[in-house]
PDB file of C-alpha atoms in Angstrom:
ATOM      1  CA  UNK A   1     -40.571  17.717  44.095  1.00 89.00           C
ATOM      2  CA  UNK A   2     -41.190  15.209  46.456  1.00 89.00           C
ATOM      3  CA  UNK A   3     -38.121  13.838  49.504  1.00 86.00           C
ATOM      4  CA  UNK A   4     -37.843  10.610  50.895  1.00 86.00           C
ATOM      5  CA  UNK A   5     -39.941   9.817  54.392  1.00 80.00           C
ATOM      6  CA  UNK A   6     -38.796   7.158  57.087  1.00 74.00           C
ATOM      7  CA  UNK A   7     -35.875   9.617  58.304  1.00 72.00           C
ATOM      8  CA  UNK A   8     -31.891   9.088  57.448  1.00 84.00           C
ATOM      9  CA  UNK A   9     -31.156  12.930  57.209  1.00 91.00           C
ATOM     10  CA  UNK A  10     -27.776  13.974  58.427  1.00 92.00           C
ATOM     11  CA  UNK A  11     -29.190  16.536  60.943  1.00 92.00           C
ATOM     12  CA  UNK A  12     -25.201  17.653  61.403  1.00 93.00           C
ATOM     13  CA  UNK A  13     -25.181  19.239  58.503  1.00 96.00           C
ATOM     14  CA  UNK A  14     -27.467  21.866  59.738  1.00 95.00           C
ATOM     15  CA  UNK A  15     -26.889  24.090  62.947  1.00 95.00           C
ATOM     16  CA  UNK A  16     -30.290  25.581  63.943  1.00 94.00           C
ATOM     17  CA  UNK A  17     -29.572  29.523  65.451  1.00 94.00           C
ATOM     18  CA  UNK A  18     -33.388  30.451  65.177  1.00 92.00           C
ATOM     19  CA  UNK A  19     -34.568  32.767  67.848  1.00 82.00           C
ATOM     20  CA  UNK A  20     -31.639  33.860  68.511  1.00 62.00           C
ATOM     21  CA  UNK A  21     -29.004  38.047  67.655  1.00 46.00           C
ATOM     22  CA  UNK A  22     -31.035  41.022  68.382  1.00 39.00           C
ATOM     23  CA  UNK A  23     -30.896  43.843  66.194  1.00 36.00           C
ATOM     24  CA  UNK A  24     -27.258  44.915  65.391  1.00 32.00           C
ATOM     25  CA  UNK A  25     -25.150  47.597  67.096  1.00 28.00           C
ATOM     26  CA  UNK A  26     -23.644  49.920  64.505  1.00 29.00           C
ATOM     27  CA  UNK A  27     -20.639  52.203  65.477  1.00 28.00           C
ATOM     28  CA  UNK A  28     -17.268  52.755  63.987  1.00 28.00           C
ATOM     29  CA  UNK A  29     -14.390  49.893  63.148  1.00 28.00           C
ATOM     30  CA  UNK A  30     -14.283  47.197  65.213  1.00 27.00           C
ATOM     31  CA  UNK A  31     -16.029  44.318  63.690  1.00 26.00           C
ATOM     32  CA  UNK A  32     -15.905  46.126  60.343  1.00 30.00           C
ATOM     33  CA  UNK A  33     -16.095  43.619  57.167  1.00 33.00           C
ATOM     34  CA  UNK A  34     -14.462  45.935  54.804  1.00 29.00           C
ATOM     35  CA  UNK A  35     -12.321  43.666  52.507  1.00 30.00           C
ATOM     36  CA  UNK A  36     -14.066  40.507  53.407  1.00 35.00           C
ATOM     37  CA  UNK A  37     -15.680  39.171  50.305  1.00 43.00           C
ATOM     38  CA  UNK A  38     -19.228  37.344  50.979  1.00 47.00           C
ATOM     39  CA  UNK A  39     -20.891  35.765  48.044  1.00 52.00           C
ATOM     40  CA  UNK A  40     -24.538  36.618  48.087  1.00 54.00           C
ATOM     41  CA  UNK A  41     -27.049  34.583  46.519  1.00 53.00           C
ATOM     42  CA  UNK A  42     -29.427  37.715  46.396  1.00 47.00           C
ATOM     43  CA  UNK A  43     -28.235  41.941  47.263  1.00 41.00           C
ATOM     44  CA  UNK A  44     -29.035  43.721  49.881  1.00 38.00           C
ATOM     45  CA  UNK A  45     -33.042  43.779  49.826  1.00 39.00           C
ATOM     46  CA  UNK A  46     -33.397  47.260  50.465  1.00 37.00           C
ATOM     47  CA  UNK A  47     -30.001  48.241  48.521  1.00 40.00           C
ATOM     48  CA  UNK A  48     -29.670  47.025  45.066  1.00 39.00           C
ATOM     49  CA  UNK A  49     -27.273  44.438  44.311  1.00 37.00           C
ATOM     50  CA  UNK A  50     -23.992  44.829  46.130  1.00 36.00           C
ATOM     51  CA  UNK A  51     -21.548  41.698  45.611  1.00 36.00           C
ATOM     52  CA  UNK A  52     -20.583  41.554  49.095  1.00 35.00           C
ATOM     53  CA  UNK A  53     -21.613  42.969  52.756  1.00 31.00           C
ATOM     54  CA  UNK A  54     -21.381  46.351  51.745  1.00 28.00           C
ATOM     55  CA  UNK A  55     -23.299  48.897  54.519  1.00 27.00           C
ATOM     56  CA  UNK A  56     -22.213  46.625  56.934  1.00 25.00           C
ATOM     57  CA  UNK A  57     -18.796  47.748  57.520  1.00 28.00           C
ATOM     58  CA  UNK A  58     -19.242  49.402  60.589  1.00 29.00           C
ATOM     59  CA  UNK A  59     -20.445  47.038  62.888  1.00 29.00           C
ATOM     60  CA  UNK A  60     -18.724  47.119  65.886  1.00 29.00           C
ATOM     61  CA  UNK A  61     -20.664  44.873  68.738  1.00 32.00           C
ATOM     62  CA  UNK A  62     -21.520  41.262  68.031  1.00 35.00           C
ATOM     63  CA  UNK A  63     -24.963  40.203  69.669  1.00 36.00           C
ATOM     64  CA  UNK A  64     -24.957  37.015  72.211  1.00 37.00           C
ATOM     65  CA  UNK A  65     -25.955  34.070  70.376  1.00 43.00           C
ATOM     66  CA  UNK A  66     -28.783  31.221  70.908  1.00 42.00           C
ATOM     67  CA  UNK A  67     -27.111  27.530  71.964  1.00 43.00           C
ATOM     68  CA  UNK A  68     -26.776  26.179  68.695  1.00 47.00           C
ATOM     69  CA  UNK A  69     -28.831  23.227  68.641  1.00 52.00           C
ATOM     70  CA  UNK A  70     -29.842  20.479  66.251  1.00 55.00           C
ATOM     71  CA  UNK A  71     -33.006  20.177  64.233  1.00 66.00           C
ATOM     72  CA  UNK A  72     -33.419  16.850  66.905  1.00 55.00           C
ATOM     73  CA  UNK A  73     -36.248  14.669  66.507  1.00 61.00           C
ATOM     74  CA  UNK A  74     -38.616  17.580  64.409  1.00 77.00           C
ATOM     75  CA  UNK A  75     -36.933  15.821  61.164  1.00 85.00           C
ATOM     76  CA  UNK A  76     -36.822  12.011  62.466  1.00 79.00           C
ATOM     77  CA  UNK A  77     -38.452   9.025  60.941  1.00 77.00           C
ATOM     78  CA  UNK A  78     -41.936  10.183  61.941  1.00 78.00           C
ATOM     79  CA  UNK A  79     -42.237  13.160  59.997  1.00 81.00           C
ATOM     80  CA  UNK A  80     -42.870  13.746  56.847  1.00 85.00           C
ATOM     81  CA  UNK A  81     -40.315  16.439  55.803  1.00 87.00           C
ATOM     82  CA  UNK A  82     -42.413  17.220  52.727  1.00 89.00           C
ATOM     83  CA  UNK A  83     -44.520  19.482  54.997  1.00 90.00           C
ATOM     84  CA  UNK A  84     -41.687  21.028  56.588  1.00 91.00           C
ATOM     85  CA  UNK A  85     -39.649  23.888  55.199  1.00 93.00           C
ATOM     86  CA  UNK A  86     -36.780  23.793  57.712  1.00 93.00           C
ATOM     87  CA  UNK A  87     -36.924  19.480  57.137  1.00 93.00           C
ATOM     88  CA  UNK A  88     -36.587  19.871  53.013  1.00 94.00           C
ATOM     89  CA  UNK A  89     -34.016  22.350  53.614  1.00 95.00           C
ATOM     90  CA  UNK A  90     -32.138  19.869  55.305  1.00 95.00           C
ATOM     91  CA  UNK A  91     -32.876  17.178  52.817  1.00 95.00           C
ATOM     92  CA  UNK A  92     -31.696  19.270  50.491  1.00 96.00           C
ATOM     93  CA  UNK A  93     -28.342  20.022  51.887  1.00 97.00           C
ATOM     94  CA  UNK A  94     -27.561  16.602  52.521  1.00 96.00           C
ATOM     95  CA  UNK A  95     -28.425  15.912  48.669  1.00 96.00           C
ATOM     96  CA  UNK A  96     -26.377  18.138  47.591  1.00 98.00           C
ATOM     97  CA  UNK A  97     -23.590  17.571  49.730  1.00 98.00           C
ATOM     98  CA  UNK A  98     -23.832  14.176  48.525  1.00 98.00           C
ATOM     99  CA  UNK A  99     -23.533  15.052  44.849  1.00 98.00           C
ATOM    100  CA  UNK A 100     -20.527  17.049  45.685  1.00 98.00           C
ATOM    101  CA  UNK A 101     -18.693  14.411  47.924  1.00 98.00           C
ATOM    102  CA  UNK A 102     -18.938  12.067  45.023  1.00 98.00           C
ATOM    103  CA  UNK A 103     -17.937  14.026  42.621  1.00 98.00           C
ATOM    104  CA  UNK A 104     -14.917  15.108  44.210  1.00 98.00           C
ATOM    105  CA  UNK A 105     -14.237  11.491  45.057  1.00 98.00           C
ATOM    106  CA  UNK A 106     -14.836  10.474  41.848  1.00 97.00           C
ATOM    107  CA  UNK A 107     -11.791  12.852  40.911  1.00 96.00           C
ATOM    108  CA  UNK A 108      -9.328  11.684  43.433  1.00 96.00           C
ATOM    109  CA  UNK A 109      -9.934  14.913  45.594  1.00 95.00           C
ATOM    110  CA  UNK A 110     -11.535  15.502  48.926  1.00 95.00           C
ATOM    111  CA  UNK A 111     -14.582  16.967  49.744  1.00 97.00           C
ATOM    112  CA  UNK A 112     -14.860  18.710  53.549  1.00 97.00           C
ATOM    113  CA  UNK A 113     -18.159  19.359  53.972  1.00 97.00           C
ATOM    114  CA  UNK A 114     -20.111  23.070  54.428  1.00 97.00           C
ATOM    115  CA  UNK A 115     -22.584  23.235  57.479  1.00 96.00           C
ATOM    116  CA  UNK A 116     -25.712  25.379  56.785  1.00 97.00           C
ATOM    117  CA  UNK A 117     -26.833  27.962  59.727  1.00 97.00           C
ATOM    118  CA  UNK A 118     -30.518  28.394  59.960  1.00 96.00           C
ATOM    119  CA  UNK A 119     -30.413  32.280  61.775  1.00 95.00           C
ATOM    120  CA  UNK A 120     -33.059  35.028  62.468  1.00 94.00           C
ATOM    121  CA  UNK A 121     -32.395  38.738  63.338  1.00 93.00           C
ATOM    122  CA  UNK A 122     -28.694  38.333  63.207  1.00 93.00           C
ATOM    123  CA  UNK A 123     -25.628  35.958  64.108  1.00 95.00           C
ATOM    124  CA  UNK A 124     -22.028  36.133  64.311  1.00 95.00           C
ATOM    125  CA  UNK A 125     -19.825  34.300  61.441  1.00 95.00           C
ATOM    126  CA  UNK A 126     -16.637  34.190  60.110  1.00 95.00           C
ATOM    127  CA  UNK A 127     -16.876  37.190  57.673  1.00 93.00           C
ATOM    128  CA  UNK A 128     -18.023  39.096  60.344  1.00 93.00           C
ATOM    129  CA  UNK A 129     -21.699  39.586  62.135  1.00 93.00           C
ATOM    130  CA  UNK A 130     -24.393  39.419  59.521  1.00 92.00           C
ATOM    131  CA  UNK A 131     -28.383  40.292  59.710  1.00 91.00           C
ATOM    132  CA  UNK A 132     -31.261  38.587  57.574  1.00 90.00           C
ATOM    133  CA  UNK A 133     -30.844  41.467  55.373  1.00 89.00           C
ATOM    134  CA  UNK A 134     -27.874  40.405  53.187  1.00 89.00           C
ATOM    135  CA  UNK A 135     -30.128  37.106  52.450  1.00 90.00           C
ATOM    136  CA  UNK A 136     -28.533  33.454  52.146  1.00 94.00           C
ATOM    137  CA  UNK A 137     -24.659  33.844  51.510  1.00 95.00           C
ATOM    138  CA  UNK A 138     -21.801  31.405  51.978  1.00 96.00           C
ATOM    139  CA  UNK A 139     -18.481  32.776  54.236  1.00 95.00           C
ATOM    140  CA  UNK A 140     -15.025  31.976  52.855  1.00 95.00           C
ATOM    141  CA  UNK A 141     -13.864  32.661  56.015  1.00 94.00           C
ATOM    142  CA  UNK A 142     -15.280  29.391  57.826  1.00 96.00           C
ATOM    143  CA  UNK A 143     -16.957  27.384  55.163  1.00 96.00           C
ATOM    144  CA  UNK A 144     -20.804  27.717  56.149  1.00 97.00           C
ATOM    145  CA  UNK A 145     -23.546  28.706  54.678  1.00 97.00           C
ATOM    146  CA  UNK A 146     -25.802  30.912  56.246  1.00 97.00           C
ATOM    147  CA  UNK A 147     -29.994  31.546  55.969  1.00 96.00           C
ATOM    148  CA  UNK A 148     -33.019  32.993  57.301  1.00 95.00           C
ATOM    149  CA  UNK A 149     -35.511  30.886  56.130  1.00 94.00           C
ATOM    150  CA  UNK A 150     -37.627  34.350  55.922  1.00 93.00           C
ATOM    151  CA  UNK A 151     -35.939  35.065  52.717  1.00 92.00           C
ATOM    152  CA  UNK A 152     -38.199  32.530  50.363  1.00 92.00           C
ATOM    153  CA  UNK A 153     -41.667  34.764  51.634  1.00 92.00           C
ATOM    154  CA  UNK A 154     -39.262  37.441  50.775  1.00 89.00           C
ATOM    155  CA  UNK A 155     -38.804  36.332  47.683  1.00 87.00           C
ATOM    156  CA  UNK A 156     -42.411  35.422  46.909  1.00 89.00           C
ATOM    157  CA  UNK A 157     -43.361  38.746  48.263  1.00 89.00           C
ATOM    158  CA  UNK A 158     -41.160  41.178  46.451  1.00 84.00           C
ATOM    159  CA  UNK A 159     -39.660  40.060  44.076  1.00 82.00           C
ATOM    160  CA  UNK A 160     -42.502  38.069  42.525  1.00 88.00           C
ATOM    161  CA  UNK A 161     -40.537  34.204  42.551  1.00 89.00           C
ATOM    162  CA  UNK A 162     -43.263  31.560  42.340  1.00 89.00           C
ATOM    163  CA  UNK A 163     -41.525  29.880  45.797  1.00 88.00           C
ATOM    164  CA  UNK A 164     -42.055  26.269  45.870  1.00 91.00           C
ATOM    165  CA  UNK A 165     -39.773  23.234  47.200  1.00 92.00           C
ATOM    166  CA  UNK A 166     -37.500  23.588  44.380  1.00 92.00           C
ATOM    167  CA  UNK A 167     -36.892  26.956  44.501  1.00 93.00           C
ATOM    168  CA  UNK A 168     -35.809  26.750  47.850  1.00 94.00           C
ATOM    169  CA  UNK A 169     -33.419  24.112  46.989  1.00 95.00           C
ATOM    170  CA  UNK A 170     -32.308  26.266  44.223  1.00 95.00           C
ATOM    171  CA  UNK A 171     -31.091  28.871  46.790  1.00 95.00           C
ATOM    172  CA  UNK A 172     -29.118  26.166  49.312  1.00 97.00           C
ATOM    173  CA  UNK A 173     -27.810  24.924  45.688  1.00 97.00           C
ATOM    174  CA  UNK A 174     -26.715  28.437  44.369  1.00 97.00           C
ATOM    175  CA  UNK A 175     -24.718  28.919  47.746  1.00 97.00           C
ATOM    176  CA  UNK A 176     -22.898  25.182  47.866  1.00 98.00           C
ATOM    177  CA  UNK A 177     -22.064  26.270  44.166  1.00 97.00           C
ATOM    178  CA  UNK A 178     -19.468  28.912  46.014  1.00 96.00           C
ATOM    179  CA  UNK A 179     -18.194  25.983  48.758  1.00 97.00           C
ATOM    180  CA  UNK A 180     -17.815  23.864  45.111  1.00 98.00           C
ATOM    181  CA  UNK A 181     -16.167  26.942  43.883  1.00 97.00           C
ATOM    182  CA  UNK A 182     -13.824  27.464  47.051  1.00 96.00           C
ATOM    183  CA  UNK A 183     -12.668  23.585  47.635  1.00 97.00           C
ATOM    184  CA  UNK A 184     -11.754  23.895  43.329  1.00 95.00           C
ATOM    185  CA  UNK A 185      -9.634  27.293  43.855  1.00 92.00           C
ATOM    186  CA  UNK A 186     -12.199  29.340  42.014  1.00 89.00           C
ATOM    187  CA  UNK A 187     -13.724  31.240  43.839  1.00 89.00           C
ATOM    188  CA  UNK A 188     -12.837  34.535  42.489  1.00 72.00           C
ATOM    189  CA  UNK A 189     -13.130  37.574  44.589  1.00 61.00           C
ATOM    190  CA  UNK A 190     -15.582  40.143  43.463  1.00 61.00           C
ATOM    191  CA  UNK A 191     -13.622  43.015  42.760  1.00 64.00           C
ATOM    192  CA  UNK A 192     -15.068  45.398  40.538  1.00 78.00           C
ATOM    193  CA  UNK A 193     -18.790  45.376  38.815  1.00 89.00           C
ATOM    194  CA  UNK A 194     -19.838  45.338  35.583  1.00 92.00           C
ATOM    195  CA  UNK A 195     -21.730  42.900  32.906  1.00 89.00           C
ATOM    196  CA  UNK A 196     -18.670  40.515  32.680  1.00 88.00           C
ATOM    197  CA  UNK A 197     -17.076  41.064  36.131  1.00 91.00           C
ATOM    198  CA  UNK A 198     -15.508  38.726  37.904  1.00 91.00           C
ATOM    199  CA  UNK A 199     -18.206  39.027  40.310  1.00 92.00           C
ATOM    200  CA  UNK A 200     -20.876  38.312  37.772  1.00 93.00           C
ATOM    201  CA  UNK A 201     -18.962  35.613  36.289  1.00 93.00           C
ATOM    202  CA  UNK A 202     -18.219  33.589  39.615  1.00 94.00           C
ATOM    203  CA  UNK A 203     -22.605  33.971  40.745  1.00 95.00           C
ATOM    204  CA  UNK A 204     -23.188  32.884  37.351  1.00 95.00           C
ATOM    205  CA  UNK A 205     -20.699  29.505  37.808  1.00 96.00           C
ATOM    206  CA  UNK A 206     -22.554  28.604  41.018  1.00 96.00           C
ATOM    207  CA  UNK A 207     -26.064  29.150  39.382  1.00 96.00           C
ATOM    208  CA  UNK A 208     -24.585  26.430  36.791  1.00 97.00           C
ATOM    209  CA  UNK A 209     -23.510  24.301  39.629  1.00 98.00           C
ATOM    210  CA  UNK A 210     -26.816  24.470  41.138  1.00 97.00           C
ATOM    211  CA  UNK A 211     -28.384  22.948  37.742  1.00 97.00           C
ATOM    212  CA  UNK A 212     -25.618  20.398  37.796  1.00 98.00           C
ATOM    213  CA  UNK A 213     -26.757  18.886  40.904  1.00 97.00           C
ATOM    214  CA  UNK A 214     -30.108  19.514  40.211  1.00 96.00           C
ATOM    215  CA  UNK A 215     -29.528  16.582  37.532  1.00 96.00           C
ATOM    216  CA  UNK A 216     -28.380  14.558  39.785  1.00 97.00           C
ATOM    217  CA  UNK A 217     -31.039  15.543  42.686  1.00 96.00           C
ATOM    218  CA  UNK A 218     -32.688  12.198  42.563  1.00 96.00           C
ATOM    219  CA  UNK A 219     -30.151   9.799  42.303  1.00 96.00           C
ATOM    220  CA  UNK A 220     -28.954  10.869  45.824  1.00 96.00           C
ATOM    221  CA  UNK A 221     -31.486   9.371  46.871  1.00 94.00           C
ATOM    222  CA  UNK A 222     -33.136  12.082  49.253  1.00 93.00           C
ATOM    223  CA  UNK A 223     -35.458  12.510  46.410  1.00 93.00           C
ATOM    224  CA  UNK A 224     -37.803  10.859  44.858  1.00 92.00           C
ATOM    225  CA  UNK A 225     -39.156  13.128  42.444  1.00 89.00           C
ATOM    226  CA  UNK A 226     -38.015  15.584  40.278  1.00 91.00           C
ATOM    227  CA  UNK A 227     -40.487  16.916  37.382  1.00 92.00           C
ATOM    228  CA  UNK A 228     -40.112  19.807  34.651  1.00 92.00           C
ATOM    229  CA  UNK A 229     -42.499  22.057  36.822  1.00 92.00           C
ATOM    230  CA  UNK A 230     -39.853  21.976  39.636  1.00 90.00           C
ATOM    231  CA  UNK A 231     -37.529  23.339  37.299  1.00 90.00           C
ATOM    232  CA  UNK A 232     -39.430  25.480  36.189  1.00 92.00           C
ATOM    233  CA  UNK A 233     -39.709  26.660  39.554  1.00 90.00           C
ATOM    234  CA  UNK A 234     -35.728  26.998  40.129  1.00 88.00           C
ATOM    235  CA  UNK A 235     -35.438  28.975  36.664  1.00 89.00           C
ATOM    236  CA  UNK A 236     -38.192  31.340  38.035  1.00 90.00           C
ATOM    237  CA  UNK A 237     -36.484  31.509  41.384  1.00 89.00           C
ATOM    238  CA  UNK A 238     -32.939  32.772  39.575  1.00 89.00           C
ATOM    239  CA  UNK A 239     -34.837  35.516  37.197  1.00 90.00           C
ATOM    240  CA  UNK A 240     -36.427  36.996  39.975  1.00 89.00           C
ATOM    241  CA  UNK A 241     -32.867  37.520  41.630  1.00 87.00           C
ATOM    242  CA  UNK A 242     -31.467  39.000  38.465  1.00 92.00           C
ATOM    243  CA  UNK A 243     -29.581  42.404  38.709  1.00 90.00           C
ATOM    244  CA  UNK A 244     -32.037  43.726  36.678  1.00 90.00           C
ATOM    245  CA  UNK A 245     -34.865  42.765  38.099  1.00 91.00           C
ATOM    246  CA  UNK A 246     -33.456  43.615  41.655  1.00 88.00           C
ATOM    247  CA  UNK A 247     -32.818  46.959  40.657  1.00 90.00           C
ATOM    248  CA  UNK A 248     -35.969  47.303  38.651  1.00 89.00           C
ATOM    249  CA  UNK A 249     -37.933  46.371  41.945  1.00 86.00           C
ATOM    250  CA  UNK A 250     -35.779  48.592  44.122  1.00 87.00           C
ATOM    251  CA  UNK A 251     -34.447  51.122  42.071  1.00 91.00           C
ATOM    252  CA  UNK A 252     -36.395  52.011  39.753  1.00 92.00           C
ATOM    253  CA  UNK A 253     -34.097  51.679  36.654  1.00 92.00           C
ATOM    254  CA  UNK A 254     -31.158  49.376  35.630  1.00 94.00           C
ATOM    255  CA  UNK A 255     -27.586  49.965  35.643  1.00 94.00           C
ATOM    256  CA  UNK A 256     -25.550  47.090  34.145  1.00 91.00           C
ATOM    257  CA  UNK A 257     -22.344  48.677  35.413  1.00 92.00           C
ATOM    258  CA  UNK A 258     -22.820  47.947  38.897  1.00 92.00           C
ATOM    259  CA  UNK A 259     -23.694  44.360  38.510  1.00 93.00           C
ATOM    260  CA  UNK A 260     -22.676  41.662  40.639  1.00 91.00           C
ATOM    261  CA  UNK A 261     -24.627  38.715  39.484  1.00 93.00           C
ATOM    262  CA  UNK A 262     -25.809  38.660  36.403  1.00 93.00           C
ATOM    263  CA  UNK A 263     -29.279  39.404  34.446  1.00 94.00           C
ATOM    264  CA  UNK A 264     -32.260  37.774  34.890  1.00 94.00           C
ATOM    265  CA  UNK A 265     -31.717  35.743  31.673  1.00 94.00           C
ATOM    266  CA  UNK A 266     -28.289  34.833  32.427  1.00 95.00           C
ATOM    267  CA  UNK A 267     -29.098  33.557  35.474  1.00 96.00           C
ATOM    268  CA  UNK A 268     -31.880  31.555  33.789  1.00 95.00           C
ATOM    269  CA  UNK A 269     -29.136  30.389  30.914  1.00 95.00           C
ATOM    270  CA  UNK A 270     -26.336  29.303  33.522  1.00 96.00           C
ATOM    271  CA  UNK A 271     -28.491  27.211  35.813  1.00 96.00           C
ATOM    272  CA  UNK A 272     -30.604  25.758  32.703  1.00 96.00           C
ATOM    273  CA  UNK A 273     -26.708  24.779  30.850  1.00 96.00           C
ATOM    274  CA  UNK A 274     -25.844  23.050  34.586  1.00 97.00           C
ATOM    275  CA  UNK A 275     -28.927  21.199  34.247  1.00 96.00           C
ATOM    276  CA  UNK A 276     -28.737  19.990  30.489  1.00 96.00           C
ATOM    277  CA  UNK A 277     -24.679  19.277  30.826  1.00 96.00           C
ATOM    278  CA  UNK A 278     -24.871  17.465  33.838  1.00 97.00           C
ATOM    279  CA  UNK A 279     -21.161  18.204  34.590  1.00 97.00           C
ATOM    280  CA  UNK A 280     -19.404  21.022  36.663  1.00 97.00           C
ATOM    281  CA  UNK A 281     -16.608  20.956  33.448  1.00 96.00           C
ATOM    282  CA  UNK A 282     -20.047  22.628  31.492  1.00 96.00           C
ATOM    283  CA  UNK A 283     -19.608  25.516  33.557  1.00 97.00           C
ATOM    284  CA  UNK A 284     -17.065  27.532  32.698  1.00 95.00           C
ATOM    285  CA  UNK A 285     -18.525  30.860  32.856  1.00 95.00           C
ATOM    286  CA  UNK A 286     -14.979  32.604  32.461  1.00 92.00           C
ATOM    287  CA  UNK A 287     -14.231  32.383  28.823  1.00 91.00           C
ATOM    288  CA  UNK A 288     -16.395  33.814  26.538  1.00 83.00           C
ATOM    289  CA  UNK A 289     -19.469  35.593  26.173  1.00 87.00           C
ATOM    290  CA  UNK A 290     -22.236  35.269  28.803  1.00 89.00           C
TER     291      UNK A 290
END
């Protein structure tokens, strides 16, 4: 996978948090997200695979943030973002931003755009004050997506994902599958677990989405390159955050009753149909089997 040099990226897209949230203050009520649902790309790492913020519902105390600032001139026209995880992050937001603002234009409908926090330790948000724990998630609440860009060694480390430039896009992709989800009226609260949930069927819709765009990655023109072993990459990336795996890894056994997102090889099937269909009306992951 290879992005386009000589600068152009919409660095407002991005809002760069690093270095700043401490470690949380835990207490009773206050801040408590009970009720809010979060849409996690990948469960709690320590936890399993809990569909929203789960043993987070008693924080009370939300830590002083960093001045938001701008990924400035570290992305201009004199770096090469290949070599730069933070730059191809941003690359890839503004692809797939792009993909989605045509589309929806495409269909008479308007697309508001989702900014992506970059965030270590922890950082307040509309669904509440979150910590690099929950990994990359998207908030209802105010429409951004949030990351520590930890999580890929993460998910190299522990969960055995290949990594790679793809699979990191695969992640940002997964996530603006939810803000697709959300602008479209579909995005389904995750009550309940289960197999065929709604909470497994809504993941596996934005995993499809992801493969949609992922068709149409290059012809955004952010990138130039886009070859089988990159995809291979992304279909690694969503088996290792299967429910089963995840609670393989963690667990020690699998439970299909308290999934939230979906097997391994569903994951795998959903993003792989996005990809081959090329069209979000390919994704209906609510009728039928999975």
């Amino acid at each position: 996978m290879r992005f386009r040099t000589g600068g152009g990226l919409d660095q407002s897209q991005v809002e760069d948090r690093r270095g700043g949230g401490g470690p949380l203050v835990l207490g009773g009520g206050g801040l408590g997200l009970a009720g809010i649902v979060v849409y996690l790309l990948f469960a709690l790492l320590g936890g399993g695979s809990a569909g929203t913020y789960g043993g987070l519902d008693n924080l009370t105390v939300a830590q002083p943030q960093a001045p938001s600032q701008s990924l400035g001139t570290e992305c201009g026209a004199n770096v090469d973002i290949n070599t730069r995880q933070d730059c191809r992050v941003l690359a890839d937001v503004n692809s797939i931003q792009k993909y989605w603002s045509g589309y929806f234009a495409a269909h008479g409908k308007k697309y508001a755009q989702a900014k992506t926090v970059f965030f270590t330790g922890s950082t307040a948000t509309g669904c509440g004050t979150a910590s690099t724990d929950v990994g990359p998630f998207y908030c209802p609440a105010d429409k951004h997506v949030y990351i520590d860009l930890g999580f890929y060694q993460e998910l190299h480390d522990r969960f055995g994902a290949q990594g790679g430039p793809f699979a990191e896009a695969y992640v940002i992709a997964h996530e603006y599958g939810h803000h697709a989800q959300d602008l479209f009226g579909d995005l389904h609260p995750g009550n309940g677990t289960g197999a065929t949930s709604a909470s497994v069927r809504t993941e596996l819709q934005a995993d499809c989405y992801a493969g949609v765009w992922a068709r149409h990655a290059v012809a955004t023109g952010y990138i130039t390159e886009l070859t089988q072993q990159d995809v291979a990459e992304g279909l690694d990336a969503a088996a290792a955050v299967g429910d089963d795996r995840i609670q393989s890894e963690t667990q020690g056994q699998v439970n299909p009753e308290t999934w939230t997102h979906g097997s391994s090889a569903e994951r795998q099937k959903w993003f792989k149909t996005g990809y081959q269909r090329g069209e979000p009306t390919g994704c209906d992951t609510f009728s039928g089997a999975l």
